[in-house]
CSV table of C-alpha atoms in Angstrom, one decimal:
chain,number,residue,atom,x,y,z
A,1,UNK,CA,124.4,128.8,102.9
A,2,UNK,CA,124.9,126.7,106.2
A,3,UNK,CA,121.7,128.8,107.7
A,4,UNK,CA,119.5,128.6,105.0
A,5,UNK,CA,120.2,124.7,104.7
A,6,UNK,CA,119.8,124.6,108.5
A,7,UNK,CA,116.1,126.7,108.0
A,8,UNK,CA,115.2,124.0,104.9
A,9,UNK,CA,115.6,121.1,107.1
A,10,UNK,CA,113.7,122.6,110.4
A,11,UNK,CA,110.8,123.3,107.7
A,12,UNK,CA,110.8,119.8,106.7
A,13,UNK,CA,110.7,118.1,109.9
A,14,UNK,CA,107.7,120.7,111.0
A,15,UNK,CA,106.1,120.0,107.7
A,16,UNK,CA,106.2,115.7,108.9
A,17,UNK,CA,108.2,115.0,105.9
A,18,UNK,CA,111.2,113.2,107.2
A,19,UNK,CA,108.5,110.3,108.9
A,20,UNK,CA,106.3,107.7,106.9
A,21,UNK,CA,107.0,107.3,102.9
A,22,UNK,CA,104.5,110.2,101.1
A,23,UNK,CA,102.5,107.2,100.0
A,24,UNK,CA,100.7,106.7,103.5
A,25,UNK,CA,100.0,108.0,106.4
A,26,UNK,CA,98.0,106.7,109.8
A,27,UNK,CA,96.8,107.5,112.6
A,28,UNK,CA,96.8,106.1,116.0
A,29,UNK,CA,93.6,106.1,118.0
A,30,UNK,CA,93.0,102.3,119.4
A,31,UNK,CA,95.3,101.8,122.4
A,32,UNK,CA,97.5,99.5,122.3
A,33,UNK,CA,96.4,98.7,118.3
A,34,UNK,CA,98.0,99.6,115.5
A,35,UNK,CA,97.9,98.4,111.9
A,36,UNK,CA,100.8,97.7,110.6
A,37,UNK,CA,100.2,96.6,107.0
A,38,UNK,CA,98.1,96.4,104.2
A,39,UNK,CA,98.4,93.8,101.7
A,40,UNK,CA,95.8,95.4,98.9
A,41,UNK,CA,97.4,94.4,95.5
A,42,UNK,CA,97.2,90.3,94.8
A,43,UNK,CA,99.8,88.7,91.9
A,44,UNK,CA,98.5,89.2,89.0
A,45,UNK,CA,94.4,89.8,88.2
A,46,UNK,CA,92.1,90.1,90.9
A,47,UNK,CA,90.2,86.6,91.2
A,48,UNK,CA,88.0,85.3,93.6
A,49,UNK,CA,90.9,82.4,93.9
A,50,UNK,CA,93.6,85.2,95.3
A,51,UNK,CA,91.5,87.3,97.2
A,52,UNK,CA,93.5,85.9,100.0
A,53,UNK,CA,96.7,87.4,99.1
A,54,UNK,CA,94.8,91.3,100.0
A,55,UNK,CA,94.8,91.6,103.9
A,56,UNK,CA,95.5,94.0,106.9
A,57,UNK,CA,97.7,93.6,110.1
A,58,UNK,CA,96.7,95.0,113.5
A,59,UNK,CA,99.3,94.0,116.0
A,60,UNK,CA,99.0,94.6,120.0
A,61,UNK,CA,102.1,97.3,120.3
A,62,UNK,CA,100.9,97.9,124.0
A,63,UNK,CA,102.5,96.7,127.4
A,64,UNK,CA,99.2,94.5,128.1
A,65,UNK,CA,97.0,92.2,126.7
A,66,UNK,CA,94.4,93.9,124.5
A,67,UNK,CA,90.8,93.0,124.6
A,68,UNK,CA,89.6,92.9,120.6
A,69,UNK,CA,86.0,91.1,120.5
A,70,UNK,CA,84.2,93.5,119.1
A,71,UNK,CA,87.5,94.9,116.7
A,72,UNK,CA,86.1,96.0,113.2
A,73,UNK,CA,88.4,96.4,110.5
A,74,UNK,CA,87.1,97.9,107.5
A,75,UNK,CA,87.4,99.8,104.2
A,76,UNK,CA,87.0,103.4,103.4
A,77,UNK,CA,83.7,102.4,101.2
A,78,UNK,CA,82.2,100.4,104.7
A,79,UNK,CA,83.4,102.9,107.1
A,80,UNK,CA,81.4,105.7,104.6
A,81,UNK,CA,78.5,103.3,104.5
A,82,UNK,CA,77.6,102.4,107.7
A,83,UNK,CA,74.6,103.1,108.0
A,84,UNK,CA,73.5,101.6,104.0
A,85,UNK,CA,75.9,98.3,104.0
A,86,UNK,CA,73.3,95.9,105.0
A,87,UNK,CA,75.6,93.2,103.8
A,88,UNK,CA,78.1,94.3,105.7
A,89,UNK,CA,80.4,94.4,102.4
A,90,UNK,CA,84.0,95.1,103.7
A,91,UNK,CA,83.3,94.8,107.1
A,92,UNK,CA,84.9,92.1,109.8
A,93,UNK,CA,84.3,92.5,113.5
A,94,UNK,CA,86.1,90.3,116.2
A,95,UNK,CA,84.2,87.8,117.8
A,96,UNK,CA,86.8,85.3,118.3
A,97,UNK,CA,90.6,84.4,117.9
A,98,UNK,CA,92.3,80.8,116.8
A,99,UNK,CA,94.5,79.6,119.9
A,100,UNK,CA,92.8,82.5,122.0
A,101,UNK,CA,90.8,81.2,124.4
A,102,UNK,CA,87.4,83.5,125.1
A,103,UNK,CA,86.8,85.1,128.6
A,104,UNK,CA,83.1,84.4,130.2
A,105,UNK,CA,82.4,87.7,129.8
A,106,UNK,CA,83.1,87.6,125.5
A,107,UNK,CA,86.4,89.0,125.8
A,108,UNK,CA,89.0,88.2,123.6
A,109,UNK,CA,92.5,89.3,124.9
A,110,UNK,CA,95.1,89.5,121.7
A,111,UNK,CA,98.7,89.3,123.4
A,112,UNK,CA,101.4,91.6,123.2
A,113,UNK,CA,103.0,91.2,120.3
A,114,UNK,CA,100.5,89.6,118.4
A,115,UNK,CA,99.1,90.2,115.4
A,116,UNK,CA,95.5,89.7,114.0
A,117,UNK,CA,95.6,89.5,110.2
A,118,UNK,CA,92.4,90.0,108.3
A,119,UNK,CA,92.2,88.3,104.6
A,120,UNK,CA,89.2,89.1,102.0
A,121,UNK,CA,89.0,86.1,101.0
A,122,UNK,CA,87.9,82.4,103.0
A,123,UNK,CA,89.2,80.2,104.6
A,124,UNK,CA,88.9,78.9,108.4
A,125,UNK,CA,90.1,81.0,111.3
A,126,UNK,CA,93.9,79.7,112.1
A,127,UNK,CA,97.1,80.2,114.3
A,128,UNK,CA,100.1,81.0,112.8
A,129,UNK,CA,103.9,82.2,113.1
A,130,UNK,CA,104.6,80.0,116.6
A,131,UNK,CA,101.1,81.3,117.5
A,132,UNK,CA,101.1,84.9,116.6
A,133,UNK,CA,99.6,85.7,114.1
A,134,UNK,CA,95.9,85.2,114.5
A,135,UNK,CA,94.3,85.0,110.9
A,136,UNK,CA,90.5,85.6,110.1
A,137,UNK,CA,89.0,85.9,107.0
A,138,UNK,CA,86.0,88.4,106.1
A,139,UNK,CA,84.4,86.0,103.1
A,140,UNK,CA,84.1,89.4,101.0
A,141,UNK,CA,81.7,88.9,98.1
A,142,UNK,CA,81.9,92.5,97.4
A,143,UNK,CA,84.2,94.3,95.4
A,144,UNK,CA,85.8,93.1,92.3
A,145,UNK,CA,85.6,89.1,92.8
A,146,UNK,CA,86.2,90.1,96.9
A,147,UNK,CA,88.3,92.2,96.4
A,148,UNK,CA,88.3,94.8,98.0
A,149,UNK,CA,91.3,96.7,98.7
A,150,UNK,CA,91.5,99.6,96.0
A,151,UNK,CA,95.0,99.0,94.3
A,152,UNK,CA,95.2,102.7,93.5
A,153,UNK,CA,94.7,103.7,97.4
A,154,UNK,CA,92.7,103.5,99.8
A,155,UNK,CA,91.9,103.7,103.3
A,156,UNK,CA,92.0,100.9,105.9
A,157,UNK,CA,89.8,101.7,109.5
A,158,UNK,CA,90.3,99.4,112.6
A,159,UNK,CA,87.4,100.9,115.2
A,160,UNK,CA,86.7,99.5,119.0
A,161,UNK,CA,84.1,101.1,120.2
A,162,UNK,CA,84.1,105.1,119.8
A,163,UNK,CA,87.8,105.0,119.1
A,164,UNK,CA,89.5,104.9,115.6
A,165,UNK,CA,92.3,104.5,113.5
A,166,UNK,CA,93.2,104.6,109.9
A,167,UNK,CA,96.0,103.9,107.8
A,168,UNK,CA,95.7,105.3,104.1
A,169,UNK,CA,98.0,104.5,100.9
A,170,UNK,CA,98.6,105.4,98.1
A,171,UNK,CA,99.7,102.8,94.9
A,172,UNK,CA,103.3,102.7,95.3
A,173,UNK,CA,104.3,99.7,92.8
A,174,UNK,CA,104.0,97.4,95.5
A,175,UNK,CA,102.0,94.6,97.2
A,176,UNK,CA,101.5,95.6,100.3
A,177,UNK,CA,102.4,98.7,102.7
A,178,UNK,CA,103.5,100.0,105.8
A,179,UNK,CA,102.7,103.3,108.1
């Protein structure tokens, strides 16, 4: 008994059960990026007045600042359509950060530990959490009322460059998600 239980749980860890719920997985491609959560189901029905409440975190979990100008965060729909999304439809890219200042040569360097949340919805680029949580908003006009964050699952892409990284979910009752 003792071995065989012994066997079942070296199979699980192998098999990368014992890690991240079975309702996502990531992976981890952007140094010193990763994106920590995925708020993709909004109270109630899915208005154009709470697209807001559907977002994604990408937080600097490196030992140095992190240049992101240029950061896109996307969909799985955008990241499939790049080259047929002339309206960018669930596409954001990094120009600029509130309370960051920009280098002369565009660079804008996210601190360690901070976090740059990406809402569907509008609003005006802010500062948060004693200045660490760096909000932007993509103005979505696509999806369901800009909403665009499948409540069902989905995939979200953060790319810089020729490096990648995805988290996808699964609907798991919730709100939001973590890897």
């Amino acid at each position: 008994m003792r071995k065989s239980a012994v066997l079942f749980a070296a199979v699980i860890a192998a098999a990368g059960l014992t890690g991240a719920p079975a309702s996502a997985t990531a992976s981890a491609d952007v140094p010193g990026l990763a994106i920590t959560q995925v708020g993709y189901n909004a109270y109630g029905s899915d208005t154009v007045w709470n697209r807001n409440q559907e977002f994604v975190d990408v937080r600097n979990t490196g030992a140095d600042a992190v240049n992101v100008a240029g950061l896109v965060v996307a969909d799985q729909w955008a990241k499939s359509h790049v080259d047929d999304n002339d309206r960018n439809c669930n596409t954001l890219k990094v120009t600029s950060l509130a309370g960051i200042v920009t280098g002369t040569d565009g660079s804008v360097m996210l601190p360690v530990g901070h976090t740059v949340r990406v809402y569907s919805g509008r609003g005006v680029p802010a500062v948060s959490a004693g200045g660490s949580v760096h909000a932007l908003y993509m103005n979505s006009l696509c999806g369901y009322h800009g909403h665009i964050w499948g409540n069902g699952g989905d995939t979200a892409w953060i790319t810089k460059g020729s490096d990648s990284e995805s988290f996808a979910y699964d609907f798991d009752n919730g709100y939001t998600v973590k890897p």
